[in-house]
PDB file of C-alpha atoms in Angstrom:
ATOM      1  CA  UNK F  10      25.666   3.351  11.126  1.00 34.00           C
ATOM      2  CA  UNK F  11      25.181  -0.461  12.728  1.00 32.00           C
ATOM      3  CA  UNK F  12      25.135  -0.921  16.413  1.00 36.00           C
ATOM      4  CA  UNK F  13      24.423  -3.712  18.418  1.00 33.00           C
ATOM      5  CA  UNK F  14      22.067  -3.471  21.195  1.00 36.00           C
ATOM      6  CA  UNK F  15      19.775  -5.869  23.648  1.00 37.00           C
ATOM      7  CA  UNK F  16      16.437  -6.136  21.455  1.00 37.00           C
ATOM      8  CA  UNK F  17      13.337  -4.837  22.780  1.00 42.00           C
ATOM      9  CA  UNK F  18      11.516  -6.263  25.395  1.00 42.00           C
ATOM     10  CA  UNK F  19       8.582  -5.917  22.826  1.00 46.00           C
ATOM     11  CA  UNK F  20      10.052  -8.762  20.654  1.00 45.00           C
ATOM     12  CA  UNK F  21       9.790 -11.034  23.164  1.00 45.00           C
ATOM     13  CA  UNK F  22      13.691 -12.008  23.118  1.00 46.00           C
ATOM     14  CA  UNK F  23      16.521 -11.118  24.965  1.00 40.00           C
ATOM     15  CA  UNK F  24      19.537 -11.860  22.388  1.00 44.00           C
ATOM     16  CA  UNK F  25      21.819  -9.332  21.405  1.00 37.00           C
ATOM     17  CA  UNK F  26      20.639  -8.150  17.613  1.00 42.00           C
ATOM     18  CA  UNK F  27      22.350  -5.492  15.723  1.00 37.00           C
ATOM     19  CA  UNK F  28      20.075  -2.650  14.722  1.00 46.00           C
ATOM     20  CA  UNK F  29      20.307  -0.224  11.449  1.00 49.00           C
ATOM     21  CA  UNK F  30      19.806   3.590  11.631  1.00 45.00           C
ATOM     22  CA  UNK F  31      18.843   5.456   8.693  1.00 58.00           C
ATOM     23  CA  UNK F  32      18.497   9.217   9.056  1.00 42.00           C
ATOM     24  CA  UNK F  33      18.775   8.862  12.423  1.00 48.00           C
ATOM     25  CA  UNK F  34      15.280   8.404  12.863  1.00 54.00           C
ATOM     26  CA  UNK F  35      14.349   4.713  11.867  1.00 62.00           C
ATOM     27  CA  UNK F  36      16.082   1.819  13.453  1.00 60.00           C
ATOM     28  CA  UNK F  37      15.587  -1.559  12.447  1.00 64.00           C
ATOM     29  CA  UNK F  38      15.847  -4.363  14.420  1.00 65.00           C
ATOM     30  CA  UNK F  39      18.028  -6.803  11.651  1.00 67.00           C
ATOM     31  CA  UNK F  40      17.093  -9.702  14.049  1.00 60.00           C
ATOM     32  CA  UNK F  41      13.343  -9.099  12.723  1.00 52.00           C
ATOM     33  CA  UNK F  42      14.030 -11.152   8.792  1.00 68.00           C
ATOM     34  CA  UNK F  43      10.433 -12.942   9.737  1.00 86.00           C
ATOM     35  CA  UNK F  44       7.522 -11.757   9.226  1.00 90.00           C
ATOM     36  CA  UNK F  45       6.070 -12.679  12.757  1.00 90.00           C
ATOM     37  CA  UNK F  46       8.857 -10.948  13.858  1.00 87.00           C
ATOM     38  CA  UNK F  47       8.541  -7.814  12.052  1.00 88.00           C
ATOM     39  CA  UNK F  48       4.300  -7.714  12.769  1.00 92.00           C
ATOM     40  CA  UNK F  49       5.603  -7.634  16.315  1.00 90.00           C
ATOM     41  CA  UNK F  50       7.681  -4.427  15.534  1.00 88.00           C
ATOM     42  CA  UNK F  51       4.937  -3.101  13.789  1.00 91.00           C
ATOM     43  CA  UNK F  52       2.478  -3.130  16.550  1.00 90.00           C
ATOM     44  CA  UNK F  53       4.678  -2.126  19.625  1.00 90.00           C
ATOM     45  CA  UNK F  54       5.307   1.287  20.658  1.00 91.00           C
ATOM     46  CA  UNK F  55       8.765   2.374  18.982  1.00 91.00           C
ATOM     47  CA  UNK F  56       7.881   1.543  15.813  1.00 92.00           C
ATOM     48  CA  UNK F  57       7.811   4.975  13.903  1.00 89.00           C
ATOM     49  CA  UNK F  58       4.606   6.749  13.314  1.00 87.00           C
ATOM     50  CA  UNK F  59       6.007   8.774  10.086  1.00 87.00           C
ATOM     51  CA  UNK F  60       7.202   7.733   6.502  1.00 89.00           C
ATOM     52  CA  UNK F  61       6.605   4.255   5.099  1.00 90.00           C
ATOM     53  CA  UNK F  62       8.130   0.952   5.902  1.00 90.00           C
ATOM     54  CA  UNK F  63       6.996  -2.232   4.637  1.00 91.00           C
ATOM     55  CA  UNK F  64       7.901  -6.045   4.951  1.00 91.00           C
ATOM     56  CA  UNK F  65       8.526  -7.333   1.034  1.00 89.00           C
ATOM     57  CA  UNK F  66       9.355 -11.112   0.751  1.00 86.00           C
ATOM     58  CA  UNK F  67      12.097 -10.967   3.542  1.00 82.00           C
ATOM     59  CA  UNK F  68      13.115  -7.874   3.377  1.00 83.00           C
ATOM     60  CA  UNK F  69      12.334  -4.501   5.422  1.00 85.00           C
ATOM     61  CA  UNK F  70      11.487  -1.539   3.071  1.00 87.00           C
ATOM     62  CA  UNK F  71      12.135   2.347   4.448  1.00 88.00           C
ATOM     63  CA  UNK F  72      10.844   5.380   3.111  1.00 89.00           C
ATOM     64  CA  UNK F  73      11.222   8.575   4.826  1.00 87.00           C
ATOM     65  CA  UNK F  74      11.362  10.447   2.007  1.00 88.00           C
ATOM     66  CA  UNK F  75       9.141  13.981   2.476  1.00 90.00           C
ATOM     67  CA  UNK F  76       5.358  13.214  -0.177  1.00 92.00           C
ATOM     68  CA  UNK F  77       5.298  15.268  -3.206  1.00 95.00           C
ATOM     69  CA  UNK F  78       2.502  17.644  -2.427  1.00 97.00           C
ATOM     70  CA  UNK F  79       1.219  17.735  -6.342  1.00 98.00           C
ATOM     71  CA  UNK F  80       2.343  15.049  -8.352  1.00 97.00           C
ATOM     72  CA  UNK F  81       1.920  12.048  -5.327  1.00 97.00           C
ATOM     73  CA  UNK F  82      -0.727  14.094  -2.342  1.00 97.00           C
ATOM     74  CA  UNK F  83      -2.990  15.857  -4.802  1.00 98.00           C
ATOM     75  CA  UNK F  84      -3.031  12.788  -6.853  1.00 98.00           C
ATOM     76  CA  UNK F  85      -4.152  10.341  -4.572  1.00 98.00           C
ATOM     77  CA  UNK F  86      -6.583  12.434  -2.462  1.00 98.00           C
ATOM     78  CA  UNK F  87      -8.391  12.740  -6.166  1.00 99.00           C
ATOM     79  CA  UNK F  88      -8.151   8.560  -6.570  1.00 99.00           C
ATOM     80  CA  UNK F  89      -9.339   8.212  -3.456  1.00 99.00           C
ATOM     81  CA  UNK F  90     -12.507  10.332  -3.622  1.00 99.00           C
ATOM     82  CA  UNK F  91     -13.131   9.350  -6.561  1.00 99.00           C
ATOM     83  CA  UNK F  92     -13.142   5.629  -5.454  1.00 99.00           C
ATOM     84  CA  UNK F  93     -14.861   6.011  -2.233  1.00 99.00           C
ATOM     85  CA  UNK F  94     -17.727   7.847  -3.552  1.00 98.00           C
ATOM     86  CA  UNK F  95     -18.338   4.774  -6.032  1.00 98.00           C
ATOM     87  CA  UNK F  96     -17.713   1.808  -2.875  1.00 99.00           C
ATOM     88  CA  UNK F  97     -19.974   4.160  -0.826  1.00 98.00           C
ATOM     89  CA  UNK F  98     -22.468   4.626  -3.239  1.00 98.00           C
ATOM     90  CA  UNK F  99     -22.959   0.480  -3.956  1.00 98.00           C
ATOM     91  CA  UNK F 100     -21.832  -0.214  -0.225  1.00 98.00           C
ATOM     92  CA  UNK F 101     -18.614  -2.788  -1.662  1.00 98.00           C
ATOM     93  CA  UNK F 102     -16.748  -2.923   0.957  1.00 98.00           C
ATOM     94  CA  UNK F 103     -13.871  -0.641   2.079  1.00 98.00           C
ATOM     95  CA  UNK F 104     -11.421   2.093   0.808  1.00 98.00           C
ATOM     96  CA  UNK F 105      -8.373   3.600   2.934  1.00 98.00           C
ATOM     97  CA  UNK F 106      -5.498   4.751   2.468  1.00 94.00           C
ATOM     98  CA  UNK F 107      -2.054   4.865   3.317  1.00 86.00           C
ATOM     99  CA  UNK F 108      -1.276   4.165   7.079  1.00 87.00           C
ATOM    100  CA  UNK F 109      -3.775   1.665   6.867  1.00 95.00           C
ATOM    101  CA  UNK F 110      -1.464  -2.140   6.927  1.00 97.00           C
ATOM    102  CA  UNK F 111      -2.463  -4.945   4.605  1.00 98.00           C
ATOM    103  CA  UNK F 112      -0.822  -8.102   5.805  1.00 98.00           C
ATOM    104  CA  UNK F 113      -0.355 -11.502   3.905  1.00 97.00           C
ATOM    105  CA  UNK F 114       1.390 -14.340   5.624  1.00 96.00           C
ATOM    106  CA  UNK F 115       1.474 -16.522   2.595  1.00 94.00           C
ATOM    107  CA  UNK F 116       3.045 -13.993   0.409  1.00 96.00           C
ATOM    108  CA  UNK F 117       5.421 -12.457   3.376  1.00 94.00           C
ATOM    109  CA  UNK F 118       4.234  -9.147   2.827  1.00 96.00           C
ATOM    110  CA  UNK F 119       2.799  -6.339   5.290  1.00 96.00           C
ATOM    111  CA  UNK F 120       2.638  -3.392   3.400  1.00 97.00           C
ATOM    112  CA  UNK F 121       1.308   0.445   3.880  1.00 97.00           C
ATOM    113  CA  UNK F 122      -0.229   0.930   0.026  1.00 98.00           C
ATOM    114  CA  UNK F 123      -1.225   4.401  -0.706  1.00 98.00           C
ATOM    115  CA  UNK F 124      -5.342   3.052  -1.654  1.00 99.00           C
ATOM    116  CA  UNK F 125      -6.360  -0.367  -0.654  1.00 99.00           C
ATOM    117  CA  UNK F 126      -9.914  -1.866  -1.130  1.00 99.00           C
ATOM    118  CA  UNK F 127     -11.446  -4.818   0.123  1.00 99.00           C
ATOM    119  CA  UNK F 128     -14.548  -5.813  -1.119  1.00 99.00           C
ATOM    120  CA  UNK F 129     -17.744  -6.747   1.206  1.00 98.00           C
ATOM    121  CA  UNK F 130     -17.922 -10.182  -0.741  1.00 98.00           C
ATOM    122  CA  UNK F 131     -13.636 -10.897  -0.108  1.00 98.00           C
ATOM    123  CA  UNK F 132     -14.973 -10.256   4.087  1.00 98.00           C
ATOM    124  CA  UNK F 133     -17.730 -12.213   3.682  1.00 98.00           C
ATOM    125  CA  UNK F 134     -15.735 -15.473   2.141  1.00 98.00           C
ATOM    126  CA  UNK F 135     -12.783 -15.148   4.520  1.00 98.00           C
ATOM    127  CA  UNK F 136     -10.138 -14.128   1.509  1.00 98.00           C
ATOM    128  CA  UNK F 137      -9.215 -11.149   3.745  1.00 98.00           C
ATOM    129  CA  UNK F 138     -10.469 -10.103   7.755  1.00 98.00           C
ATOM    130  CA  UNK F 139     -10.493  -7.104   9.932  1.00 98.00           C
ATOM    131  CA  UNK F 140      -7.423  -7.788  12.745  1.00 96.00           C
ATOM    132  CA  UNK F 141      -8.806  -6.366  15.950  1.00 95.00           C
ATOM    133  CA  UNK F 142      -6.741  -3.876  18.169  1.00 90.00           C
ATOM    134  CA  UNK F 143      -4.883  -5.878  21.037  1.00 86.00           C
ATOM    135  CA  UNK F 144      -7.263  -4.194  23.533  1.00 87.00           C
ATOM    136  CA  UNK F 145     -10.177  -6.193  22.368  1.00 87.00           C
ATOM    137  CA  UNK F 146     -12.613  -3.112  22.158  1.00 91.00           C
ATOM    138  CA  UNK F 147     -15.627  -3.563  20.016  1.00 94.00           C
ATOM    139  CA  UNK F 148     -15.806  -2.423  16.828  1.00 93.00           C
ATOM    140  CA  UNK F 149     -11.764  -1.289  17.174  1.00 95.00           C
ATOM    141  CA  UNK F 150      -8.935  -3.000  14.348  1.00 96.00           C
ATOM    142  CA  UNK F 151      -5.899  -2.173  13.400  1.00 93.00           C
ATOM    143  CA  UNK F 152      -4.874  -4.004   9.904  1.00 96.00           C
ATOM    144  CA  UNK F 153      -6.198  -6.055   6.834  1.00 98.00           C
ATOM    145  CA  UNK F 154      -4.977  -9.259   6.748  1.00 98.00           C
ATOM    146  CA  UNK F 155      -5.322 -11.346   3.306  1.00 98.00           C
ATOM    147  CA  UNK F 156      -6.015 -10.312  -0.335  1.00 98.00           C
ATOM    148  CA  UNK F 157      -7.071  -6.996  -1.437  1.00 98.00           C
ATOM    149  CA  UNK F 158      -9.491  -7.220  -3.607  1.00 99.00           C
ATOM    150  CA  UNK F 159      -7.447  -3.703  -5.206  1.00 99.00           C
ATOM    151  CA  UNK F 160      -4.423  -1.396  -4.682  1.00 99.00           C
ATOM    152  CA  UNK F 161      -3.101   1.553  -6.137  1.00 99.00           C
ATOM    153  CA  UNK F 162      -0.150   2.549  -5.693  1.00 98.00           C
ATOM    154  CA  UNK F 163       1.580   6.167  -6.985  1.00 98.00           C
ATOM    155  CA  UNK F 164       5.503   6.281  -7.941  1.00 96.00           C
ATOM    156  CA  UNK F 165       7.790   8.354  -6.030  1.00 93.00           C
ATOM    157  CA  UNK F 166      11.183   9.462  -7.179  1.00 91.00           C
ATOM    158  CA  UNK F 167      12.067   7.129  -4.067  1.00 88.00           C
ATOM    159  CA  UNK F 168      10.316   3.969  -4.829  1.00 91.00           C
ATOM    160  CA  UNK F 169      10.060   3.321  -8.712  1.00 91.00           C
ATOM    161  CA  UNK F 170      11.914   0.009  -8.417  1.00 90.00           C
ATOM    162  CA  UNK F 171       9.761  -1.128  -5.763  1.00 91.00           C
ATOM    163  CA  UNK F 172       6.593   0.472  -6.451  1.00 95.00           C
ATOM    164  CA  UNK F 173       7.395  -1.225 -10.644  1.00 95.00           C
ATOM    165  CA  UNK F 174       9.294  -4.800  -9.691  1.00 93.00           C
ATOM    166  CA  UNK F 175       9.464  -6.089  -6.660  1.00 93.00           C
ATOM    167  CA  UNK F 176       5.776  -4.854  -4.988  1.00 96.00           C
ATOM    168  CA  UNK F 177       3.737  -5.997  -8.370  1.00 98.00           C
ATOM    169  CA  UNK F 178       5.057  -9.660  -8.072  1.00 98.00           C
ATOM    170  CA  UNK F 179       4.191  -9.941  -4.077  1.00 97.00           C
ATOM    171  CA  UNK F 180       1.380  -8.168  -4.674  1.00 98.00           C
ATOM    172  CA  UNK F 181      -0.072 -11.060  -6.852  1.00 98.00           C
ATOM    173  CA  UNK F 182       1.602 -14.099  -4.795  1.00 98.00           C
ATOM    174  CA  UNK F 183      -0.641 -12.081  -1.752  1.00 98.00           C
ATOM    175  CA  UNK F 184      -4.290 -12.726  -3.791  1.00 98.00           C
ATOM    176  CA  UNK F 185      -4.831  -9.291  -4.922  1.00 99.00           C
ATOM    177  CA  UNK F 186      -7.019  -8.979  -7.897  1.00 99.00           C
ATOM    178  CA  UNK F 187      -6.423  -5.533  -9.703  1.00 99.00           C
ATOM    179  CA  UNK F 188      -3.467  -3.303  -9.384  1.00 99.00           C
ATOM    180  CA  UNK F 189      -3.195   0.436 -10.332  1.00 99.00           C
ATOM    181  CA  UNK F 190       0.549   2.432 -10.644  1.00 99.00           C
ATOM    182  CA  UNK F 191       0.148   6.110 -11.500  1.00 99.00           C
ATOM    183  CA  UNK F 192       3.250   8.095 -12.352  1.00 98.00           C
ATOM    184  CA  UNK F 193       3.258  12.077 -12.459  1.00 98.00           C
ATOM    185  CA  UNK F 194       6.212  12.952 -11.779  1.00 97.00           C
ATOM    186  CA  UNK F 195       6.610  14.042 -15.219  1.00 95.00           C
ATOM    187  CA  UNK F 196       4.163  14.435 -18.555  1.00 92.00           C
ATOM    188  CA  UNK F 197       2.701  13.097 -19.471  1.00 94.00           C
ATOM    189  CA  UNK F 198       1.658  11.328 -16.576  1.00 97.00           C
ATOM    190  CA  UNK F 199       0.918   7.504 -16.255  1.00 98.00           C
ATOM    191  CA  UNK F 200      -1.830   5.970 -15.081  1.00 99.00           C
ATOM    192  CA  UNK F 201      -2.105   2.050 -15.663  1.00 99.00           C
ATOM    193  CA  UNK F 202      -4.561  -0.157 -14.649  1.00 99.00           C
ATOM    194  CA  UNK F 203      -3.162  -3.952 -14.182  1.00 99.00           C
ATOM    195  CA  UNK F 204      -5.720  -7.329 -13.686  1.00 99.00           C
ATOM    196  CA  UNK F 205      -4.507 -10.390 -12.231  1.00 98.00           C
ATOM    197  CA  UNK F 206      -3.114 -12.677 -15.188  1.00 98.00           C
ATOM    198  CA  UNK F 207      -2.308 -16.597 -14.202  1.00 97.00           C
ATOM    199  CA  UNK F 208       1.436 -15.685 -13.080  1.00 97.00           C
ATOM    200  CA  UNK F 209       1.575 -11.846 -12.939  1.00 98.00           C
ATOM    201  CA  UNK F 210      -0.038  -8.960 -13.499  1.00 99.00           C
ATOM    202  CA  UNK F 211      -1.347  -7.461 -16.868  1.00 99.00           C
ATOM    203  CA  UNK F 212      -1.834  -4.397 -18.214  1.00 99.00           C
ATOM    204  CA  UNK F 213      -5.690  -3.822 -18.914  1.00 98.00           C
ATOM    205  CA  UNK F 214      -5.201  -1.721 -21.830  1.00 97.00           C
ATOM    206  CA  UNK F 215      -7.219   1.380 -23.063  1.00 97.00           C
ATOM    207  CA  UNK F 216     -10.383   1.126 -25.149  1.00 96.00           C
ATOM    208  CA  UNK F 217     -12.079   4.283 -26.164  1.00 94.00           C
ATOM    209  CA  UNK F 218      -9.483   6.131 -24.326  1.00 96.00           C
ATOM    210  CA  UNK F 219     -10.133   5.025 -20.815  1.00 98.00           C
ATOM    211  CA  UNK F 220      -9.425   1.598 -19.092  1.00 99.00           C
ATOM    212  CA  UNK F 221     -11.344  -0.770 -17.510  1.00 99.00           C
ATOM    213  CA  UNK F 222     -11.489  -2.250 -13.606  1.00 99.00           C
ATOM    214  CA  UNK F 223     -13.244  -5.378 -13.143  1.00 98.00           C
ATOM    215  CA  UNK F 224     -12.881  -4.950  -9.515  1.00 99.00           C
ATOM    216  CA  UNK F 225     -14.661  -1.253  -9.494  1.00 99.00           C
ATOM    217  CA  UNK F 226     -17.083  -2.280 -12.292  1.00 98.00           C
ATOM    218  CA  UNK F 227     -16.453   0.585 -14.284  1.00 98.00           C
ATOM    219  CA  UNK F 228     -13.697   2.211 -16.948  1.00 99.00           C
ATOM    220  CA  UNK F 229     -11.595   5.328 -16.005  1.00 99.00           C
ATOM    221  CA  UNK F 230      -9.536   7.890 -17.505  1.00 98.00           C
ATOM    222  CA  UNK F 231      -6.959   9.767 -15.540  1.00 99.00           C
ATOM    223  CA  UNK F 232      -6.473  13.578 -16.751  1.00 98.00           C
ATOM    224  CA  UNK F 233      -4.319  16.416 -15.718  1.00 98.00           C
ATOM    225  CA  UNK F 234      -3.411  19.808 -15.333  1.00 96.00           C
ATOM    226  CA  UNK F 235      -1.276  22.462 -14.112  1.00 96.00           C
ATOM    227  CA  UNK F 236      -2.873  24.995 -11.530  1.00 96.00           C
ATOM    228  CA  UNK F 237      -2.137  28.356 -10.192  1.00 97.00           C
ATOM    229  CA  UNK F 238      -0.135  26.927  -7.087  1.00 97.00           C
ATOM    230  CA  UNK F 239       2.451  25.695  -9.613  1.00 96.00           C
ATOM    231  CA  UNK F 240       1.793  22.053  -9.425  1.00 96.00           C
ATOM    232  CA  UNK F 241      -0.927  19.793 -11.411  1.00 97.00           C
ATOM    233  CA  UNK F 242      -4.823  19.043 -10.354  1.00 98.00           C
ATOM    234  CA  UNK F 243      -5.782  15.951 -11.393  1.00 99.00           C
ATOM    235  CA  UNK F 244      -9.451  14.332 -12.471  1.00 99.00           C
ATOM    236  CA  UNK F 245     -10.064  10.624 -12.404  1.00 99.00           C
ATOM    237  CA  UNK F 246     -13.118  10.097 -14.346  1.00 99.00           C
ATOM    238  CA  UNK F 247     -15.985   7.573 -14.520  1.00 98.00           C
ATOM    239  CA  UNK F 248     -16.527   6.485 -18.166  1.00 94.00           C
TER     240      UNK F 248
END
């Protein structure tokens, strides 16, 4: 369904843009094809507060799609435990997850990932900042804005070509040194570990059984199993 309506005062315009509705529940402002344009979206109050929707090289992502509970929840609440316990441990800089926006002018992107760390020393040297909130209060911000130092990102049965072709290659035009993709929606599942080649990203490969991450400064395995709930528990392990 496409209507046309007066764009939101928040946009700071007053032409007439047409707006798509998926699902009833997400409209889109097709006037917002810049990035600028879609930051401004992102920040103002009717943007929505549930599912995922991402800016990828000129084009407006939308996911509304319900999370697996096992094979995408339970799977990254054990990466990202497993990762923050390591950054907390060395004090490297910061993990988060999803709902937390990385944004990269130079690369068009402004993306949700579901793990995103930036390291202390990418702060420190100005490849990626804090954004403060709009209210100015101290120690308050809202987004990342530059190059990740890593992101991981876990396939859906909704996103495998973005989450496999078209995220990978803005990923590395936006700076970001390592990229992870796990897959377990089906055994056995997939867990790949990708470094930042000269054009595009490259598979790591396994040695010894487990894979290594330059940016965590350590090798990992990823191993599963299925549980009494009728699902799979997962362990990411430190080798």
């Amino acid at each position: 369904m496409i209507e046309s309506r007066p764009a939101p005062t928040n946009f700071g315009r007053s032409d007439v843009v047409a707006t798509v509705i998926f699902e009833d529940r997400v409209e889109v402002p097709l006037g917002s094809v810049r990035l600028e344009d879609f930051s401004l979206w992102a920040a103002s109050p009717i943007f929505p507060r549930s599912g995922r929707i991402d800016y990828v090289s000129g084009t407006i992502e939308v996911d509304m799609s319900p999370e697996d509970i096992f094979c995408h929840g339970v799977l990254k609440a054990e990466v990202a435990a497993v990762l923050q316990r390591r950054v907390k441990k060395h004090a490297t800089g910061l993990l988060l997850i999803d709902s937390t926006r990385v944004v990269c002018p130079r690369a068009e992107l402004s993306v949700e990932p579901d793990v995103v760390f930036v390291s202390r020393d990418a702060i420190d040297r100005g490849r990626a900042r804090l954004v403060p909130k709009s209210s100015g209060e101290p120690g308050r911000f809202v987004e990342i804005e530059g190059a990740a130092d890593l992101i991981v990102e876990i396939v859906s049965d909704t996103s495998v070509v973005k989450d496999t072709q078209r995220l990978p290659g803005a990923y590395h035009a936006a700076g970001v040194r390592e990229l992870w993709l796990l897959d377990a929606r089906r055994a056995p599942v997939s867990f790949v570990i990708h470094r930042r080649g000269e054009t595009a990203f490259e598979p790591v490969g396994e040695e010894r059984g487990a894979q290594r991450s330059d940016v965590m400064g350590c090798s990992y395995r990823l191993e599963s199993r299925g549980n009494d709930f009728g699902g799979q528990d997962f362990d990411l392990i430190e080798v």
